[in-house]
Every structure is written in structure tokens, then in C-alpha cells.
XYZ file of C-alpha atoms in Angstrom:
394
model
C 0.000 0.000 0.000
C 1.506 3.367 -1.070
C 2.157 6.117 1.423
C -0.557 8.831 1.595
C 0.279 11.938 -0.383
C 1.522 14.868 1.692
C -0.614 17.995 1.811
C 1.082 21.067 0.341
C 3.021 22.857 3.077
C 3.478 19.769 5.302
C 6.281 17.278 5.980
C 6.418 13.558 6.655
C 8.245 11.355 9.162
C 11.462 12.761 10.617
C 14.461 10.407 10.695
C 17.937 10.946 12.121
C 21.384 9.530 11.385
C 24.945 10.219 12.482
C 27.189 11.702 9.813
C 30.925 10.941 9.457
C 31.619 14.358 10.952
C 29.944 13.269 14.181
C 26.950 15.589 13.794
C 23.412 14.230 13.855
C 21.432 14.839 10.670
C 17.622 15.034 10.738
C 15.771 14.454 7.435
C 12.197 14.557 6.172
C 10.183 14.844 2.995
C 8.450 18.222 2.502
C 5.835 19.026 -0.128
C 6.446 22.564 -1.390
C 3.887 25.039 -2.703
C 4.573 23.970 -6.287
C 3.428 20.428 -5.385
C 6.900 18.871 -5.585
C 8.139 16.748 -2.659
C 11.693 17.655 -1.682
C 14.162 16.340 0.857
C 14.839 18.785 3.710
C 17.646 18.200 6.190
C 19.380 19.890 9.108
C 22.368 18.953 11.297
C 23.242 19.597 14.943
C 25.199 18.121 17.840
C 22.231 16.066 19.107
C 19.197 14.383 17.604
C 16.832 16.714 19.481
C 18.667 19.833 18.289
C 18.802 18.542 14.710
C 15.065 17.792 14.776
C 14.292 21.282 16.084
C 16.439 22.842 13.354
C 14.714 20.705 10.718
C 11.238 21.716 11.909
C 12.286 25.381 11.865
C 13.389 24.971 8.243
C 10.046 23.434 7.364
C 8.165 26.223 9.111
C 10.185 28.773 7.150
C 9.360 27.010 3.870
C 5.700 27.018 4.853
C 5.698 30.797 5.375
C 7.579 31.670 2.227
C 6.201 29.905 -0.807
C 8.530 29.186 -3.725
C 7.577 30.998 -6.901
C 7.961 30.076 -10.531
C 8.179 33.758 -11.484
C 11.116 36.126 -11.508
C 11.011 36.678 -7.737
C 11.724 34.453 -4.758
C 12.016 35.080 -1.009
C 15.801 35.264 -1.381
C 15.645 37.752 -4.273
C 17.465 41.034 -3.567
C 15.153 43.953 -2.906
C 16.405 45.866 -6.005
C 15.052 42.998 -8.136
C 11.596 43.575 -6.651
C 11.882 47.295 -7.404
C 12.554 46.666 -11.102
C 9.802 44.037 -11.219
C 7.386 46.485 -9.551
C 8.186 49.310 -11.960
C 7.692 46.967 -14.922
C 4.346 45.876 -13.435
C 3.239 49.530 -13.118
C 4.095 50.110 -16.776
C 2.267 46.936 -17.778
C -0.928 48.048 -16.001
C -0.679 51.537 -17.520
C -3.121 53.055 -14.998
C -0.879 55.708 -13.465
C -0.362 59.163 -14.875
C 3.166 59.689 -16.168
C 3.931 62.260 -13.467
C 2.810 59.849 -10.718
C 4.862 57.020 -12.227
C 7.949 59.234 -12.282
C 7.296 60.391 -8.703
C 7.018 56.789 -7.466
C 10.282 55.822 -9.124
C 12.060 58.903 -7.774
C 10.841 58.268 -4.221
C 11.796 54.602 -4.409
C 15.308 55.228 -5.738
C 16.159 58.211 -3.537
C 14.374 57.376 -0.265
C 13.939 53.591 0.007
C 16.603 51.825 -2.059
C 19.588 53.274 -0.170
C 18.291 51.621 3.013
C 17.120 48.285 1.528
C 19.450 47.629 -1.414
C 21.516 45.041 0.493
C 18.566 43.022 1.762
C 16.668 40.049 0.397
C 12.885 40.048 0.524
C 12.717 37.555 3.400
C 14.919 39.876 5.487
C 12.454 42.793 5.281
C 10.172 42.553 8.281
C 7.886 44.826 10.276
C 10.578 45.948 12.717
C 13.012 46.936 9.970
C 10.346 48.889 8.038
C 9.090 50.523 11.222
C 12.545 51.756 12.257
C 13.362 52.944 8.746
C 10.204 55.071 8.518
C 10.628 56.488 12.022
C 14.210 57.544 11.307
C 13.159 59.117 8.016
C 10.262 60.928 9.714
C 12.774 62.634 12.019
C 14.188 64.302 8.909
C 10.895 64.967 7.152
C 7.321 63.802 7.613
C 6.716 64.246 3.878
C 9.695 62.048 2.936
C 8.589 59.327 5.349
C 5.052 59.446 3.978
C 6.264 59.142 0.383
C 8.661 56.333 1.282
C 5.888 54.438 3.064
C 3.661 54.620 -0.009
C 6.176 53.189 -2.487
C 7.599 50.599 -0.073
C 4.106 49.335 0.678
C 3.164 49.150 -3.008
C 6.303 47.220 -3.955
C 5.964 44.712 -1.110
C 2.238 44.338 -1.869
C 3.234 43.067 -5.304
C 5.448 40.430 -3.652
C 2.477 39.358 -1.510
C 0.133 39.157 -4.509
C 2.645 36.952 -6.308
C 2.931 34.699 -3.244
C 6.575 35.518 -2.633
C 5.889 36.976 0.840
C 3.129 35.872 3.245
C 2.230 39.400 4.367
C 3.110 43.027 3.797
C 5.230 44.273 6.727
C 4.390 47.919 5.989
C 0.736 47.199 6.866
C 1.811 46.712 10.490
C 4.234 49.593 11.080
C 3.407 52.400 13.506
C 1.323 55.252 12.179
C 3.203 58.338 11.034
C 2.221 61.469 12.930
C 2.099 64.723 11.002
C 3.611 67.656 12.915
C 1.024 70.238 13.904
C 0.977 73.036 11.348
C -1.310 75.979 10.741
C -1.976 76.684 7.039
C -0.446 80.008 6.077
C -2.526 82.592 4.231
C -1.928 86.157 3.153
C -3.651 89.190 4.638
C -5.230 91.803 2.318
C -2.300 94.141 3.077
C 0.207 91.439 2.084
C -1.724 90.728 -1.125
C -1.532 94.399 -2.106
C 2.187 94.510 -1.270
C 2.733 91.563 -3.608
C 0.693 93.268 -6.326
C 2.814 96.404 -5.956
C 6.061 94.410 -6.164
C 4.925 92.627 -9.341
C 3.799 95.905 -10.924
C 7.197 97.463 -10.135
C 9.003 94.520 -11.752
C 6.721 94.388 -14.810
C 7.313 98.102 -15.366
C 10.941 97.200 -16.132
C 12.437 98.885 -13.070
C 14.381 95.835 -11.874
C 18.006 95.825 -13.064
C 18.539 92.073 -12.735
C 16.859 88.714 -13.008
C 14.417 87.325 -15.598
C 12.850 89.900 -17.871
C 9.111 90.421 -17.350
C 6.707 89.291 -20.064
C 3.647 91.005 -18.589
C 1.930 87.783 -17.500
C 2.866 87.231 -13.853
C 0.526 89.909 -12.485
C -2.432 88.557 -14.429
C -1.627 84.992 -13.351
C -1.700 86.065 -9.704
C -5.016 87.912 -10.186
C -6.571 84.781 -11.697
C -5.325 82.645 -8.788
C -6.678 85.170 -6.277
C -10.040 85.369 -8.028
C -10.652 81.665 -8.637
C -8.545 79.611 -6.180
C -7.217 77.695 -9.215
C -3.933 75.824 -8.977
C -1.017 77.300 -10.908
C -1.144 74.479 -13.476
C -4.880 75.020 -13.972
C -4.383 78.755 -14.556
C -1.684 78.139 -17.154
C -4.008 75.653 -18.934
C -6.800 78.206 -19.518
C -7.784 78.664 -23.174
C -9.844 81.283 -24.927
C -12.713 78.784 -25.150
C -12.702 78.405 -21.330
C -13.495 82.081 -20.720
C -16.870 83.850 -20.799
C -15.910 87.483 -20.299
C -19.293 88.915 -21.395
C -21.454 86.911 -18.991
C -23.114 88.312 -15.909
C -20.995 87.640 -13.983
C -17.931 86.825 -16.148
C -16.698 83.284 -15.558
C -14.021 80.813 -16.556
C -14.020 77.049 -16.764
C -11.203 75.061 -15.165
C -10.899 71.984 -17.345
C -7.213 71.130 -17.645
C -3.745 71.544 -16.206
C -0.157 71.894 -17.349
C 2.130 68.863 -16.972
C 5.888 68.632 -17.424
C 7.175 65.064 -17.636
C 10.871 64.375 -17.352
C 12.517 64.426 -20.756
C 9.329 65.522 -22.539
C 7.939 68.909 -23.635
C 5.496 70.698 -21.333
C 1.922 70.096 -22.520
C -1.656 70.936 -21.601
C -3.515 67.980 -20.080
C -7.232 67.842 -20.923
C -8.340 67.273 -17.342
C -7.375 68.859 -14.002
C -6.085 67.040 -10.928
C -9.369 65.300 -10.009
C -12.841 64.867 -11.506
C -14.344 67.435 -9.117
C -11.581 69.881 -10.005
C -13.341 70.460 -13.335
C -15.554 73.434 -12.500
C -16.822 76.842 -13.677
C -15.973 79.808 -11.458
C -17.418 83.316 -11.493
C -14.712 85.988 -11.604
C -14.491 89.033 -9.339
C -13.907 92.328 -11.121
C -10.134 92.424 -10.528
C -9.736 89.004 -12.150
C -12.091 89.806 -15.037
C -10.116 92.985 -15.793
C -6.810 91.087 -15.837
C -8.310 88.442 -18.163
C -9.697 91.115 -20.533
C -6.247 92.682 -20.843
C -4.693 89.294 -21.587
C -7.318 88.432 -24.205
C -6.726 91.782 -25.918
C -3.023 90.983 -26.244
C -3.466 87.478 -27.706
C -2.396 87.302 -31.339
C -3.780 83.783 -31.772
C -7.545 84.181 -32.267
C -8.339 80.450 -32.141
C -10.512 79.064 -29.360
C -7.699 76.779 -28.229
C -5.214 79.628 -27.783
C -3.745 79.605 -24.272
C -4.412 82.676 -22.136
C -0.828 82.468 -20.850
C 1.964 81.134 -23.036
C 5.543 81.557 -24.164
C 6.482 83.863 -27.028
C 6.241 80.819 -29.310
C 2.698 80.080 -28.118
C 3.715 76.977 -26.152
C 2.558 76.336 -22.565
C 4.419 78.025 -19.738
C 5.967 75.695 -17.172
C 4.863 76.000 -13.563
C 8.522 76.104 -12.541
C 9.077 79.149 -14.744
C 6.243 81.030 -13.031
C 7.514 79.993 -9.591
C 10.981 81.244 -10.490
C 9.621 84.618 -11.607
C 7.501 84.967 -8.453
C 10.435 84.029 -6.231
C 12.643 86.624 -7.935
C 10.076 89.401 -7.533
C 9.441 88.521 -3.893
C 13.197 88.555 -3.193
C 13.409 92.046 -4.699
C 10.535 93.191 -2.497
C 11.902 91.510 0.629
C 8.776 89.363 1.009
C 9.540 85.820 2.160
C 7.695 82.522 1.798
C 5.275 83.372 -1.020
C 4.435 80.448 -3.335
C 1.680 80.031 -5.939
C -0.143 77.613 -3.628
C -0.291 80.238 -0.903
C -2.784 82.199 -3.022
C -5.042 79.128 -3.031
C -4.904 78.933 0.770
C -5.528 82.673 0.983
C -8.697 82.348 -1.104
C -9.908 79.374 0.968
C -9.381 81.293 4.220
C -11.254 84.372 2.923
C -14.260 82.412 1.629
C -14.466 80.245 4.755
C -14.446 83.325 6.993
C -17.350 84.897 5.102
C -19.462 81.931 3.995
C -18.223 78.753 5.681
C -15.944 75.861 4.830
C -18.393 74.049 2.520
C -18.374 76.877 -0.020
C -14.601 77.145 0.268
C -14.264 73.418 -0.466
C -16.606 73.731 -3.460
C -14.590 76.618 -4.874
C -11.313 74.735 -4.450
C -12.760 71.600 -6.062
C -12.285 69.437 -2.973
C -14.345 66.271 -2.487
C -14.106 66.502 1.314
C -14.230 69.729 3.381
C -11.857 68.077 5.872
C -9.071 68.504 3.323
C -9.900 72.201 3.067
C -9.864 72.657 6.840
C -6.662 70.698 7.414
C -4.528 72.058 4.601
C -5.989 75.336 3.343
C -7.760 77.424 5.960
C -5.855 79.534 8.444
C -7.590 79.329 11.792
C -9.027 82.563 13.136
C -7.811 82.778 16.726
C -10.254 85.574 17.615
C -13.218 84.193 19.564
C -16.582 85.802 18.791
C -16.643 89.014 20.898
C -20.295 88.320 21.708
C -18.950 86.200 24.578
C -17.928 89.393 26.404
C -21.504 90.693 26.358
C -22.866 87.348 27.532
C -20.435 87.201 30.449
C -21.171 90.819 31.291
C -24.846 89.926 31.710
C -24.021 86.796 33.695
C -21.404 88.081 36.098
C -21.616 91.896 36.223
C -20.823 93.312 39.678
C -23.698 94.588 41.740
C -23.690 98.325 42.240
C -22.848 99.287 45.799
């Protein structure tokens, strides 16, 4: 009668024998995850120790299934990285900018710490310590590293190379408390004055003005649009004769590494596609830009290079940084105008309208990242307390 077939992931009878070296060797038959029965053996000074070592080997084989693919538990981590990047390209679901960001974060943040390890050597404790040490330098870097490390190891789990994803069990990263910064009306007007001074040609150094930066800022202040969305505006997106005048945010500017800057036909998210009424200062800036456009086609960009190609967001940031340095104003970025708009709308009409204007799907995002908290408590409390605790007249 033949012996019963072993179940996958189990071993049979353990036998021992003394080797010529004097060590005791324990042996058994183990049926691996590919269905093949293989001989597993371990040696030690005693039969009990050899048996324990053999059972530990079998337990390790049970946790880490062999794979017929390009990866195995003993594959170096860099092999997983290349396999993961190829898998991303094969799926083709990520935007090019996101794909490039993932690769950059993996190669600059994660690989230096894991390049010498095999996949079986990457456990929860190692990942946890790595992310905590990185978070001491920068919360943002640790967050980005966690994302790409988790995605790569998740691929190893899906392909049955690892039994679990260690990043799923690391400690939660804690974002440092930070209050969103926003500009005051006085600061906004100081920035306007600095840009006007520079665009009038009074600055002796730096990039030469092309007359667009001031209008770009007015559009950001009047719509809350991201810098890429402003630079993607076309003639067809603008209704300057409506009551009120409005513009439609329906695209953004993208600059992929090694490729020309282009207009993308959709903004950051689905809800980011929206039509926004313009205040008078924005409408006036848009009218002046439209009057200067030589290209009369509907697809002509409102803001462009002298050749009619899209401006890069980095170019606008560089111009703004130069003008702010001349004016002695620190810390101004294009995104700060978006936070400034969110803070102003929230103060006057509530966070829900601010979130709608910004194109956010969840007002919590607006509150956490865009609205500067007003520290002034409603002064009505003074009147209430006066009525409650006023001193009796003597």
C-alpha cells in the first residue's frame, strides 16, 4: 500500500542519522507550494537539536512559498523594485507624473536603506525603524517612502513571494502640527505692488518680465485655481461677457521628465473640473490678456511663451520668487494664493463653499490644509459674560 500523499506545506516522518563528521542529521520529505516533494535536512550536535532545526526549516518554507516567477524570497530587494516598476508600466493606470514620482521616491528614499537586503529579510521591525528615522528628517519624505515601499511589497504578496506586507503593520506616522499660512489683504496688495514694479521694467537684474505674472496672480486670487490650472486656460474656457464673467477650469499643465510641457485635458481630479465666477479684478486682468493674444483660435492659451507653447509652472515659480526677493517678502508660493482664497471664503461663507470653490471632495481637506484658523473668539462672549457676572452696584 503506497504512502498517503503529503498535503502542500506539510512534511512527513522525521528520521535521524549520524554523519561521518559526528553531527546528527535530521531528514524529512516536505511538499512545497509547487506540489513537488523535496528532501529537507538539518544537522546539529544532538538528535533533538537537529530535529528542532529541521522543523524550523520546514516552518520557514511554509511561510515563504517558492515561486515560478522572476522573484523568490531570497531575491534582492532591487530585483523587486525593477519588477514592480515593470508591473506599473504593464498596467498603464498611473499618470506619467505619478509614475515618475514613485520611481524617484523609491530610488532616492527607500533603495539606499534596503538595497543590500533580500525580501525575506524585510520585516515589520526593519520597516518601522526605517520610517521612524526618516520621519525625524521629514514627515513628507517618510510618507512618500511608506507609499512606495508598501506598493512594492504588496506586489510580492500578490505573487505569493511573501506571506504578508510588513508595511501594513508599522506604527502610524504622525504629522507635525501646522497651521496653514494665508496672506492678509495688506500682504496681497504689497505683492501686487512688487509685481507691478518689476513688470514696469524697473528691476536691473533677473528674468525679464513678459507682462503675464501679475495677471496669473489675479486669476489665482479670483478663482482659487492651482497654478497648473491657470496656465491651462484657453480662450474657449473664458466667458468674459457673462453676468458675472466666468471661466471654466478643465485642464492643467504637466511637465514630464525628458518631454515637452503640454496641456492635459483634465485637471487634478474629476471634481476639479468646475466653472468659477470671476471678481472684477480678475475679469479685468483676463480682458487685458485676451486683448493681447495674437492667436484668435478658441484653443489659444491665455498664458503662453512667445512661441505660443505652454508656460511651465517652474518658470512662473521662479519669476515669483525673484520678484518677492526684490521686495523683501519671504515665503510666497503660488499655492499660498489658493490657501488665501480658501481662508477668505471660509471666513465669510463657511468651509463648505470654500471646499466647493477649491474643487475638494471633502471639506476636511480644506480645513486641514488650506484654511488659516481665526484665533479671535466671537466678541459676543464678552456681552454674555457681562450679563451673567456683572458686579452689583454698591
